Amino acid sequence: MISFNKPPYVGEEIKYIEEAVKAQKICGDGQFTKKCNKWFEDKTGAAKVLLTTSCTHATELAALLLDIQPGDEVIMPAYTFVSTADAFVLRGATAVFVDINPKTMNIDENLIEDAITEKTKAIVPVHYAGVSCEMDKIMEIAKKHNLYVVEDAAQGVMSTYKGKALGTIGDYGCYSFHETKNYSMGEGGALLIRDGKNAELAEIIREKGTNRSKFFRGQIDKYTWVEAGSSYLPSDMNAAYLWAQLQKADEINENRLQSWNRYYEGLKDLKEAGKIELPYVPEYCEHNAHMFYIKAKDLEERSALISYLKENGVTAVFHYIPLHTAPAGKEYGRFHGEDKYTTKESERIIRLPMYYELDEQDAKKVMDLIHTFYK
Ligand SMILES: *Cc1c(COP(=O)(O)O)cnc(C)c1O
């Protein structure tokens, strides 16, 4: 069976985890957490980066920093993972969903302004498949209406928009290091703070509302409870796993891009014959090959293709039941405007096996099967 995902593993993970264990510092903010934070600050240019226990938690932390209150509204696509909405509705906000652009499956930036009310507090673009949303336009709207922007860049680590790292364009950015993402630590994430504003408050909320980080830096002589907070810092053993991968960040990225390009070239004929659609990447967006998807004609054809692949030893999957159609989405959100593409396009997507070191022969088998299916 060719699996859909394999967690990234480069070989040095165990060595670094052992180092963390031997240093007898396995709780949060040990040496590996600090190294990872610094690595991302250097790589992305964000003023402050803090590893968290997940991307969901990074987004929750952002919602706390924005002081989201019951009744506030937050604009986002309905075609996304539940975490995007969870973080805000947990604080009592309403998720206001707008339609996507079918070419990229990202929020349609031209529909955002119409969804703004006096209750709107933030816009949350989701960079689907590691391909950036139209950030210039989104930032312009946010500025005009005095709104915050929190980027859900869970899938966008190492991707750029006009040369800028995803997650560093909005006020806050959120990364995921779940095992299904390009770089992993099992469960984990990071909050990126673009210009350092609220960096100290972020540290405090992440550390149970205490000023413990300042204490460890020797800036104060005892630490105490100063804010309402939570615990969003990961174990240093998890950070050690991630650190191993950051050492090979470019290699992982290039390897994935190679697989992605192989799929694209190998399936182009079916696109040209009008049988399937392939992903679209605007020329000013550098993507990270987080995902390779194709679009079938409709739900029925997609189901048939997924079954056919499965019968022949290939796991391909679909995802995202649009949030506004889910029970919690109906309770905590509303769709603004017409659902022209969200539902329809979500029913056409098939994600092909994609991971670091995907075997070339396996990818070829997947493509051969797709060709046979469409014959
Ligand atoms: C994976 C993912 C998340 C959640 O990440 P966790 O680290 O598992 O919390 C959020 N948003 C998007 C778009 C994702 O793909």
mmCIF file of C-alpha atoms and ligand atoms in Angstrom:
data_model
loop_
_atom_site.group_PDB
_atom_site.id
_atom_site.type_symbol
_atom_site.label_atom_id
_atom_site.label_comp_id
_atom_site.label_asym_id
_atom_site.label_seq_id
_atom_site.Cartn_x
_atom_site.Cartn_y
_atom_site.Cartn_z
ATOM 1 C CA MET A 1 0.000 0.000 0.000
ATOM 2 C CA ILE A 2 1.339 3.431 -0.892
ATOM 3 C CA SER A 3 0.410 5.572 2.051
ATOM 4 C CA PHE A 4 -0.879 9.082 1.800
ATOM 5 C CA ASN A 5 1.517 10.542 4.334
ATOM 6 C CA LYS A 6 4.677 9.579 6.174
ATOM 7 C CA PRO A 7 5.956 11.803 8.984
ATOM 8 C CA PRO A 8 9.225 13.446 7.984
ATOM 9 C CA TYR A 9 12.285 11.772 9.487
ATOM 10 C CA VAL A 10 15.818 12.755 8.554
ATOM 11 C CA GLY A 11 17.851 10.523 10.879
ATOM 12 C CA GLU A 12 19.223 12.841 13.565
ATOM 13 C CA GLU A 13 15.983 13.210 15.521
ATOM 14 C CA ILE A 14 16.798 10.511 18.093
ATOM 15 C CA LYS A 15 20.253 11.957 18.659
ATOM 16 C CA TYR A 16 18.856 15.376 19.511
ATOM 17 C CA ILE A 17 16.069 13.943 21.656
ATOM 18 C CA GLU A 18 18.733 12.016 23.573
ATOM 19 C CA GLU A 19 20.651 15.260 24.039
ATOM 20 C CA ALA A 20 17.556 16.912 25.464
ATOM 21 C CA VAL A 21 17.038 13.991 27.831
ATOM 22 C CA LYS A 22 20.683 13.935 28.936
ATOM 23 C CA ALA A 23 20.658 17.667 29.556
ATOM 24 C CA GLN A 24 17.867 16.889 32.038
ATOM 25 C CA LYS A 25 15.810 19.685 30.565
ATOM 26 C CA ILE A 26 12.809 18.166 28.876
ATOM 27 C CA CYS A 27 10.155 20.716 29.796
ATOM 28 C CA GLY A 28 9.427 23.777 27.679
ATOM 29 C CA ASP A 29 11.846 26.479 26.570
ATOM 30 C CA GLY A 30 14.960 24.328 26.786
ATOM 31 C CA GLN A 31 17.880 24.565 24.361
ATOM 32 C CA PHE A 32 16.083 23.056 21.363
ATOM 33 C CA THR A 33 13.001 25.232 21.683
ATOM 34 C CA LYS A 34 15.241 28.293 21.807
ATOM 35 C CA LYS A 35 17.243 27.121 18.793
ATOM 36 C CA CYS A 36 14.074 26.531 16.774
ATOM 37 C CA ASN A 37 12.622 29.938 17.722
ATOM 38 C CA LYS A 38 15.840 31.649 16.669
ATOM 39 C CA TRP A 39 16.056 29.615 13.462
ATOM 40 C CA PHE A 40 12.607 30.770 12.398
ATOM 41 C CA GLU A 41 13.293 34.380 13.365
ATOM 42 C CA ASP A 42 16.433 34.356 11.200
ATOM 43 C CA LYS A 43 14.778 32.497 8.349
ATOM 44 C CA THR A 44 11.504 34.438 8.164
ATOM 45 C CA GLY A 45 12.412 37.870 9.474
ATOM 46 C CA ALA A 46 9.584 37.825 12.040
ATOM 47 C CA ALA A 47 10.580 39.894 15.084
ATOM 48 C CA LYS A 48 9.558 37.101 17.437
ATOM 49 C CA VAL A 49 8.809 33.407 16.988
ATOM 50 C CA LEU A 50 7.566 31.146 19.781
ATOM 51 C CA LEU A 51 7.136 27.401 19.426
ATOM 52 C CA THR A 52 3.755 26.239 20.680
ATOM 53 C CA THR A 53 2.034 22.922 21.338
ATOM 54 C CA SER A 54 0.153 23.158 18.028
ATOM 55 C CA CYS A 55 -0.917 25.530 15.293
ATOM 56 C CA THR A 56 -4.358 25.494 16.888
ATOM 57 C CA HIS A 57 -2.757 26.805 20.077
ATOM 58 C CA ALA A 58 -0.700 29.387 18.198
ATOM 59 C CA THR A 59 -3.970 30.670 16.721
ATOM 60 C CA GLU A 60 -5.609 30.649 20.156
ATOM 61 C CA LEU A 61 -2.683 32.658 21.454
ATOM 62 C CA ALA A 62 -3.168 35.141 18.610
ATOM 63 C CA ALA A 63 -6.891 35.397 19.456
ATOM 64 C CA LEU A 64 -5.967 36.163 23.080
ATOM 65 C CA LEU A 65 -3.448 38.789 21.964
ATOM 66 C CA LEU A 66 -6.136 40.433 19.824
ATOM 67 C CA ASP A 67 -8.392 40.377 22.892
ATOM 68 C CA ILE A 68 -11.201 38.769 20.908
ATOM 69 C CA GLN A 69 -14.470 39.190 22.810
ATOM 70 C CA PRO A 70 -17.919 37.574 22.567
ATOM 71 C CA GLY A 71 -19.774 39.108 19.648
ATOM 72 C CA ASP A 72 -16.667 39.969 17.648
ATOM 73 C CA GLU A 73 -16.560 38.758 14.063
ATOM 74 C CA VAL A 74 -13.638 37.173 12.292
ATOM 75 C CA ILE A 75 -13.548 36.704 8.526
ATOM 76 C CA MET A 76 -12.118 33.487 7.096
ATOM 77 C CA PRO A 77 -12.746 30.929 4.352
ATOM 78 C CA ALA A 78 -15.138 28.038 5.056
ATOM 79 C CA TYR A 79 -12.784 25.799 3.119
ATOM 80 C CA THR A 80 -10.273 25.225 5.916
ATOM 81 C CA PHE A 81 -9.412 23.038 8.865
ATOM 82 C CA VAL A 82 -11.539 23.468 11.989
ATOM 83 C CA SER A 83 -8.695 25.046 13.987
ATOM 84 C CA THR A 84 -8.891 28.268 12.009
ATOM 85 C CA ALA A 85 -12.376 28.869 13.409
ATOM 86 C CA ASP A 86 -11.988 27.084 16.766
ATOM 87 C CA ALA A 87 -9.389 29.511 18.067
ATOM 88 C CA PHE A 88 -11.752 32.460 17.659
ATOM 89 C CA VAL A 89 -15.119 30.912 18.484
ATOM 90 C CA LEU A 90 -13.615 29.658 21.764
ATOM 91 C CA ARG A 91 -13.335 33.333 22.709
ATOM 92 C CA GLY A 92 -16.984 33.898 21.758
ATOM 93 C CA ALA A 93 -16.443 35.308 18.296
ATOM 94 C CA THR A 94 -18.549 34.523 15.244
ATOM 95 C CA ALA A 95 -16.750 33.042 12.271
ATOM 96 C CA VAL A 96 -17.851 34.834 9.108
ATOM 97 C CA PHE A 97 -17.101 32.647 6.120
ATOM 98 C CA VAL A 98 -16.570 33.937 2.622
ATOM 99 C CA ASP A 99 -16.155 32.068 -0.622
ATOM 100 C CA ILE A 100 -12.884 30.910 -2.151
ATOM 101 C CA ASN A 101 -11.152 31.474 -5.437
ATOM 102 C CA PRO A 102 -11.410 28.091 -7.201
ATOM 103 C CA LYS A 103 -7.987 28.527 -8.815
ATOM 104 C CA THR A 104 -6.048 28.447 -5.549
ATOM 105 C CA MET A 105 -8.771 27.350 -3.081
ATOM 106 C CA ASN A 106 -7.777 30.387 -0.995
ATOM 107 C CA ILE A 107 -10.161 33.023 0.352
ATOM 108 C CA ASP A 108 -11.378 35.293 -2.461
ATOM 109 C CA GLU A 109 -9.876 38.625 -1.430
ATOM 110 C CA ASN A 110 -12.457 40.491 -3.504
ATOM 111 C CA LEU A 111 -15.293 39.227 -1.295
ATOM 112 C CA ILE A 112 -13.797 40.227 2.048
ATOM 113 C CA GLU A 113 -14.755 43.876 2.170
ATOM 114 C CA ASP A 114 -18.451 43.170 1.736
ATOM 115 C CA ALA A 115 -18.399 40.877 4.799
ATOM 116 C CA ILE A 116 -16.995 43.559 7.119
ATOM 117 C CA THR A 117 -19.332 44.972 9.777
ATOM 118 C CA GLU A 118 -18.618 47.179 12.787
ATOM 119 C CA LYS A 119 -18.113 43.979 14.779
ATOM 120 C CA THR A 120 -15.331 42.673 12.540
ATOM 121 C CA LYS A 121 -12.051 42.406 14.380
ATOM 122 C CA ALA A 122 -9.772 40.340 12.160
ATOM 123 C CA ILE A 123 -9.233 38.637 8.828
ATOM 124 C CA VAL A 124 -7.743 35.134 8.855
ATOM 125 C CA PRO A 125 -6.377 34.108 5.463
ATOM 126 C CA VAL A 126 -5.465 30.433 5.131
ATOM 127 C CA HIS A 127 -2.611 29.662 2.753
ATOM 128 C CA TYR A 128 -3.997 26.466 1.286
ATOM 129 C CA ALA A 129 -1.446 23.893 0.112
ATOM 130 C CA GLY A 130 1.325 26.342 0.990
ATOM 131 C CA VAL A 131 0.290 28.714 -1.804
ATOM 132 C CA SER A 132 -0.160 32.263 -0.563
ATOM 133 C CA CYS A 133 -3.394 34.219 -0.470
ATOM 134 C CA GLU A 134 -3.423 37.639 -2.145
ATOM 135 C CA MET A 135 -1.761 39.327 0.798
ATOM 136 C CA ASP A 136 -1.254 42.810 -0.686
ATOM 137 C CA LYS A 137 -4.978 43.206 -1.170
ATOM 138 C CA ILE A 138 -5.823 41.641 2.189
ATOM 139 C CA MET A 139 -3.387 43.921 4.049
ATOM 140 C CA GLU A 140 -4.770 46.934 2.220
ATOM 141 C CA ILE A 141 -8.339 46.060 3.282
ATOM 142 C CA ALA A 142 -7.203 45.440 6.863
ATOM 143 C CA LYS A 143 -5.460 48.795 6.992
ATOM 144 C CA LYS A 144 -8.410 50.649 5.539
ATOM 145 C CA HIS A 145 -10.843 49.121 8.064
ATOM 146 C CA ASN A 146 -8.438 48.955 10.985
ATOM 147 C CA LEU A 147 -8.535 45.164 11.283
ATOM 148 C CA TYR A 148 -5.939 42.664 12.396
ATOM 149 C CA VAL A 149 -4.648 39.926 10.122
ATOM 150 C CA VAL A 150 -3.766 36.500 11.496
ATOM 151 C CA GLU A 151 -2.304 34.205 8.845
ATOM 152 C CA ASP A 152 -3.117 30.531 9.144
ATOM 153 C CA ALA A 153 0.183 29.438 7.638
ATOM 154 C CA ALA A 154 -0.079 25.894 9.032
ATOM 155 C CA GLN A 155 0.717 24.595 5.549
ATOM 156 C CA GLY A 156 2.968 27.468 4.521
ATOM 157 C CA VAL A 157 6.308 26.902 6.248
ATOM 158 C CA MET A 158 9.096 27.837 3.756
ATOM 159 C CA SER A 159 6.622 29.373 1.282
ATOM 160 C CA THR A 160 6.805 33.001 0.244
ATOM 161 C CA TYR A 161 4.621 35.738 -1.219
ATOM 162 C CA LYS A 162 6.568 38.292 -3.270
ATOM 163 C CA GLY A 163 9.669 37.232 -1.372
ATOM 164 C CA LYS A 164 8.123 37.488 2.104
ATOM 165 C CA ALA A 165 7.829 34.399 4.285
ATOM 166 C CA LEU A 166 4.224 33.341 4.863
ATOM 167 C CA GLY A 167 3.248 34.021 8.452
ATOM 168 C CA THR A 168 5.201 37.301 8.578
ATOM 169 C CA ILE A 169 2.902 39.511 6.515
ATOM 170 C CA GLY A 170 -0.087 39.787 8.858
ATOM 171 C CA ASP A 171 0.167 40.917 12.474
ATOM 172 C CA TYR A 172 0.506 37.288 13.511
ATOM 173 C CA GLY A 173 1.247 34.059 11.706
ATOM 174 C CA CYS A 174 0.660 30.471 12.786
ATOM 175 C CA TYR A 175 2.684 27.413 11.731
ATOM 176 C CA SER A 176 1.948 23.740 12.288
ATOM 177 C CA PHE A 177 4.446 20.967 12.955
ATOM 178 C CA HIS A 178 1.879 18.205 13.135
ATOM 179 C CA GLU A 179 3.084 14.907 11.694
ATOM 180 C CA THR A 180 1.194 15.575 8.468
ATOM 181 C CA LYS A 181 3.010 18.836 7.799
ATOM 182 C CA ASN A 182 6.289 19.469 5.940
ATOM 183 C CA TYR A 183 8.314 19.787 9.149
ATOM 184 C CA SER A 184 7.199 18.008 12.249
ATOM 185 C CA MET A 185 7.601 17.538 15.970
ATOM 186 C CA GLY A 186 4.681 15.141 16.390
ATOM 187 C CA GLU A 187 2.289 17.777 17.619
ATOM 188 C CA GLY A 188 3.471 21.361 17.625
ATOM 189 C CA GLY A 189 3.343 24.763 16.057
ATOM 190 C CA ALA A 190 4.669 28.283 16.255
ATOM 191 C CA LEU A 191 3.377 31.801 16.630
ATOM 192 C CA LEU A 192 5.117 34.427 14.513
ATOM 193 C CA ILE A 193 4.896 38.028 15.635
ATOM 194 C CA ARG A 194 5.675 40.302 12.726
ATOM 195 C CA ASP A 195 6.950 43.448 14.426
ATOM 196 C CA GLY A 196 7.446 42.341 18.012
ATOM 197 C CA LYS A 197 4.426 44.219 19.330
ATOM 198 C CA ASN A 198 2.905 42.190 22.154
ATOM 199 C CA ALA A 199 5.889 39.809 22.140
ATOM 200 C CA GLU A 200 6.234 40.061 25.905
ATOM 201 C CA LEU A 201 2.508 39.560 26.436
ATOM 202 C CA ALA A 202 2.660 36.521 24.124
ATOM 203 C CA GLU A 203 5.437 35.016 26.259
ATOM 204 C CA ILE A 204 3.380 35.630 29.383
ATOM 205 C CA ILE A 205 0.150 34.072 28.068
ATOM 206 C CA ARG A 206 2.084 31.100 26.688
ATOM 207 C CA GLU A 207 3.615 30.502 30.150
ATOM 208 C CA LYS A 208 0.412 30.287 32.217
ATOM 209 C CA GLY A 209 0.142 34.049 32.559
ATOM 210 C CA THR A 210 3.452 34.350 34.392
ATOM 211 C CA ASN A 211 6.510 36.451 33.650
ATOM 212 C CA ARG A 212 8.691 33.367 33.904
ATOM 213 C CA SER A 213 10.512 33.997 30.597
ATOM 214 C CA LYS A 214 11.711 37.348 31.923
ATOM 215 C CA PHE A 215 12.822 35.631 35.128
ATOM 216 C CA PHE A 216 14.894 33.088 33.178
ATOM 217 C CA ARG A 217 16.527 35.902 31.266
ATOM 218 C CA GLY A 218 17.508 37.460 34.574
ATOM 219 C CA GLN A 219 15.441 40.584 33.948
ATOM 220 C CA ILE A 220 13.500 40.191 37.198
ATOM 221 C CA ASP A 221 14.431 38.386 40.420
ATOM 222 C CA LYS A 222 11.197 36.471 40.971
ATOM 223 C CA TYR A 223 8.344 35.487 38.737
ATOM 224 C CA THR A 224 4.671 35.832 39.391
ATOM 225 C CA TRP A 225 1.201 35.628 37.875
ATOM 226 C CA VAL A 226 0.592 38.773 35.842
ATOM 227 C CA GLU A 227 -2.107 37.910 33.259
ATOM 228 C CA ALA A 228 -4.754 35.307 32.503
ATOM 229 C CA GLY A 229 -2.865 32.742 30.476
ATOM 230 C CA SER A 230 -2.537 29.138 29.441
ATOM 231 C CA SER A 231 0.186 26.603 28.703
ATOM 232 C CA TYR A 232 1.213 26.669 25.086
ATOM 233 C CA LEU A 233 4.864 25.681 25.327
ATOM 234 C CA PRO A 234 5.950 22.324 23.978
ATOM 235 C CA SER A 235 8.324 19.849 25.597
ATOM 236 C CA ASP A 236 11.953 20.289 24.559
ATOM 237 C CA MET A 237 12.005 16.649 23.404
ATOM 238 C CA ASN A 238 9.497 17.544 20.715
ATOM 239 C CA ALA A 239 11.509 20.609 19.787
ATOM 240 C CA ALA A 240 14.581 18.363 19.450
ATOM 241 C CA TYR A 241 12.755 16.316 16.799
ATOM 242 C CA LEU A 242 11.918 19.492 14.897
ATOM 243 C CA TRP A 243 15.472 20.825 15.244
ATOM 244 C CA ALA A 244 16.820 17.813 13.352
ATOM 245 C CA GLN A 245 14.530 18.674 10.452
ATOM 246 C CA LEU A 246 15.369 22.340 10.425
ATOM 247 C CA GLN A 247 18.984 21.339 9.833
ATOM 248 C CA LYS A 248 17.747 19.752 6.617
ATOM 249 C CA ALA A 249 15.010 22.263 5.832
ATOM 250 C CA ASP A 250 16.178 22.981 2.293
ATOM 251 C CA GLU A 251 16.733 19.338 1.485
ATOM 252 C CA ILE A 252 13.218 18.441 2.645
ATOM 253 C CA ASN A 253 11.757 21.341 0.683
ATOM 254 C CA GLU A 254 13.627 20.487 -2.517
ATOM 255 C CA ASN A 255 12.741 16.829 -2.236
ATOM 256 C CA ARG A 256 9.047 17.631 -1.885
ATOM 257 C CA LEU A 257 9.156 20.107 -4.759
ATOM 258 C CA GLN A 258 10.753 17.430 -6.926
ATOM 259 C CA SER A 259 7.876 15.042 -6.192
ATOM 260 C CA TRP A 260 5.376 17.819 -6.776
ATOM 261 C CA ASN A 261 6.902 18.739 -10.145
ATOM 262 C CA ARG A 262 7.016 15.084 -11.126
ATOM 263 C CA TYR A 263 3.282 14.772 -10.496
ATOM 264 C CA TYR A 264 2.591 18.010 -12.351
ATOM 265 C CA GLU A 265 4.592 17.021 -15.435
ATOM 266 C CA GLY A 266 3.246 13.459 -15.372
ATOM 267 C CA LEU A 267 -0.406 14.506 -15.198
ATOM 268 C CA LYS A 268 -0.275 17.541 -17.461
ATOM 269 C CA ASP A 269 -1.622 15.579 -20.414
ATOM 270 C CA LEU A 270 -4.837 14.821 -18.511
ATOM 271 C CA LYS A 271 -5.208 18.496 -17.692
ATOM 272 C CA GLU A 272 -4.666 19.421 -21.324
ATOM 273 C CA ALA A 273 -7.227 16.831 -22.372
ATOM 274 C CA GLY A 274 -9.714 18.531 -20.033
ATOM 275 C CA LYS A 275 -10.089 15.463 -17.782
ATOM 276 C CA ILE A 276 -8.716 16.875 -14.553
ATOM 277 C CA GLU A 277 -7.501 20.148 -13.090
ATOM 278 C CA LEU A 278 -4.111 20.697 -11.504
ATOM 279 C CA PRO A 279 -3.021 23.150 -8.805
ATOM 280 C CA TYR A 280 -2.331 26.750 -9.754
ATOM 281 C CA VAL A 281 0.556 28.720 -8.279
ATOM 282 C CA PRO A 282 0.744 32.466 -9.086
ATOM 283 C CA GLU A 283 4.208 33.406 -10.379
ATOM 284 C CA TYR A 284 4.972 35.668 -7.402
ATOM 285 C CA CYS A 285 4.268 32.835 -4.934
ATOM 286 C CA GLU A 286 6.936 30.339 -4.040
ATOM 287 C CA HIS A 287 5.263 27.247 -2.640
ATOM 288 C CA ASN A 288 6.578 24.406 -0.507
ATOM 289 C CA ALA A 289 4.910 21.392 -2.118
ATOM 290 C CA HIS A 290 2.853 20.817 0.989
ATOM 291 C CA MET A 291 0.205 19.076 -1.022
ATOM 292 C CA PHE A 292 -0.413 17.736 -4.487
ATOM 293 C CA TYR A 293 -4.052 17.625 -5.418
ATOM 294 C CA ILE A 294 -6.002 17.071 -8.585
ATOM 295 C CA LYS A 295 -9.616 17.971 -9.223
ATOM 296 C CA ALA A 296 -12.003 15.434 -10.672
ATOM 297 C CA LYS A 297 -15.149 16.459 -12.532
ATOM 298 C CA ASP A 298 -17.464 16.091 -9.554
ATOM 299 C CA LEU A 299 -18.141 14.217 -6.327
ATOM 300 C CA GLU A 300 -19.174 11.034 -8.090
ATOM 301 C CA GLU A 301 -16.060 10.853 -10.237
ATOM 302 C CA ARG A 302 -13.900 11.662 -7.241
ATOM 303 C CA SER A 303 -15.397 8.839 -5.163
ATOM 304 C CA ALA A 304 -14.868 6.411 -8.027
ATOM 305 C CA LEU A 305 -11.238 7.467 -8.474
ATOM 306 C CA ILE A 306 -10.448 7.235 -4.750
ATOM 307 C CA SER A 307 -11.970 3.727 -4.651
ATOM 308 C CA TYR A 308 -10.080 2.694 -7.766
ATOM 309 C CA LEU A 309 -6.790 3.889 -6.285
ATOM 310 C CA LYS A 310 -7.542 2.127 -3.016
ATOM 311 C CA GLU A 311 -8.306 -1.180 -4.764
ATOM 312 C CA ASN A 312 -4.929 -0.850 -6.411
ATOM 313 C CA GLY A 313 -2.934 -0.129 -3.274
ATOM 314 C CA VAL A 314 -2.872 3.656 -3.186
ATOM 315 C CA THR A 315 -4.288 5.796 -0.425
ATOM 316 C CA ALA A 316 -5.551 9.124 -1.726
ATOM 317 C CA VAL A 317 -7.743 11.326 0.419
ATOM 318 C CA PHE A 318 -10.014 14.323 0.292
ATOM 319 C CA HIS A 319 -10.614 16.863 3.014
ATOM 320 C CA TYR A 320 -12.483 19.803 4.449
ATOM 321 C CA ILE A 321 -16.174 19.472 4.762
ATOM 322 C CA PRO A 322 -16.808 23.226 4.405
ATOM 323 C CA LEU A 323 -17.141 24.632 7.913
ATOM 324 C CA HIS A 324 -20.462 26.394 7.351
ATOM 325 C CA THR A 325 -22.099 23.043 6.569
ATOM 326 C CA ALA A 326 -20.787 21.369 9.753
ATOM 327 C CA PRO A 327 -22.884 21.321 12.966
ATOM 328 C CA ALA A 328 -20.474 23.594 14.876
ATOM 329 C CA GLY A 329 -20.077 25.843 11.873
ATOM 330 C CA LYS A 330 -23.819 26.441 11.841
ATOM 331 C CA GLU A 331 -23.754 27.247 15.526
ATOM 332 C CA TYR A 332 -20.682 29.467 15.606
ATOM 333 C CA GLY A 333 -20.506 30.899 12.146
ATOM 334 C CA ARG A 334 -22.334 32.170 9.119
ATOM 335 C CA PHE A 335 -21.572 32.277 5.442
ATOM 336 C CA HIS A 336 -21.562 35.749 3.962
ATOM 337 C CA GLY A 337 -22.582 35.951 0.328
ATOM 338 C CA GLU A 338 -23.007 33.083 -2.062
ATOM 339 C CA ASP A 339 -21.323 29.686 -1.730
ATOM 340 C CA LYS A 340 -20.424 29.589 -5.379
ATOM 341 C CA TYR A 341 -17.237 27.557 -5.172
ATOM 342 C CA THR A 342 -16.529 26.406 -1.603
ATOM 343 C CA THR A 343 -18.793 23.349 -1.565
ATOM 344 C CA LYS A 344 -18.571 22.511 -5.246
ATOM 345 C CA GLU A 345 -14.787 22.675 -5.459
ATOM 346 C CA SER A 346 -14.271 20.927 -2.111
ATOM 347 C CA GLU A 347 -16.113 17.949 -3.568
ATOM 348 C CA ARG A 348 -13.691 17.659 -6.480
ATOM 349 C CA ILE A 349 -10.378 17.558 -4.644
ATOM 350 C CA ILE A 350 -8.240 14.457 -4.335
ATOM 351 C CA ARG A 351 -4.929 14.667 -2.500
ATOM 352 C CA LEU A 352 -2.270 12.309 -3.807
ATOM 353 C CA PRO A 353 0.431 10.679 -1.645
ATOM 354 C CA MET A 354 2.955 13.384 -0.802
ATOM 355 C CA TYR A 355 5.749 13.285 1.739
ATOM 356 C CA TYR A 356 9.489 13.699 2.143
ATOM 357 C CA GLU A 357 11.280 10.971 0.185
ATOM 358 C CA LEU A 358 8.230 9.803 -1.705
ATOM 359 C CA ASP A 359 9.583 7.021 -3.907
ATOM 360 C CA GLU A 360 9.748 7.879 -7.605
ATOM 361 C CA GLN A 361 8.395 4.446 -8.610
ATOM 362 C CA ASP A 362 5.484 4.815 -6.192
ATOM 363 C CA ALA A 363 4.612 8.207 -7.666
ATOM 364 C CA LYS A 364 4.799 6.684 -11.126
ATOM 365 C CA LYS A 365 2.415 3.936 -10.077
ATOM 366 C CA VAL A 366 -0.052 6.533 -8.774
ATOM 367 C CA MET A 367 0.099 8.436 -12.059
ATOM 368 C CA ASP A 368 -0.241 5.288 -14.161
ATOM 369 C CA LEU A 369 -3.366 4.337 -12.234
ATOM 370 C CA ILE A 370 -4.865 7.783 -12.738
ATOM 371 C CA HIS A 371 -4.165 7.528 -16.472
ATOM 372 C CA THR A 372 -5.792 4.114 -16.642
ATOM 373 C CA PHE A 373 -8.809 5.369 -14.720
ATOM 374 C CA TYR A 374 -9.357 8.172 -17.219
ATOM 375 C CA LYS A 375 -8.940 5.921 -20.258
HETATM 376 C C1 LIG B 1 -2.905 21.354 10.136
HETATM 377 C C2 LIG B 1 -3.670 22.615 10.101
HETATM 378 C C3 LIG B 1 -4.031 23.296 11.266
HETATM 379 C C4 LIG B 1 -3.853 22.724 12.643
HETATM 380 O O1 LIG B 1 -2.561 22.429 13.001
HETATM 381 P P1 LIG B 1 -2.271 21.706 14.392
HETATM 382 O O2 LIG B 1 -0.808 21.916 14.570
HETATM 383 O O3 LIG B 1 -2.651 20.286 14.238
HETATM 384 O O4 LIG B 1 -3.064 22.404 15.439
HETATM 385 C C5 LIG B 1 -4.674 24.507 11.145
HETATM 386 N N1 LIG B 1 -4.967 25.034 9.955
HETATM 387 C C6 LIG B 1 -4.642 24.412 8.806
HETATM 388 C C7 LIG B 1 -4.986 25.054 7.501
HETATM 389 C C8 LIG B 1 -4.002 23.166 8.843
HETATM 390 O O5 LIG B 1 -3.707 22.553 7.698
#
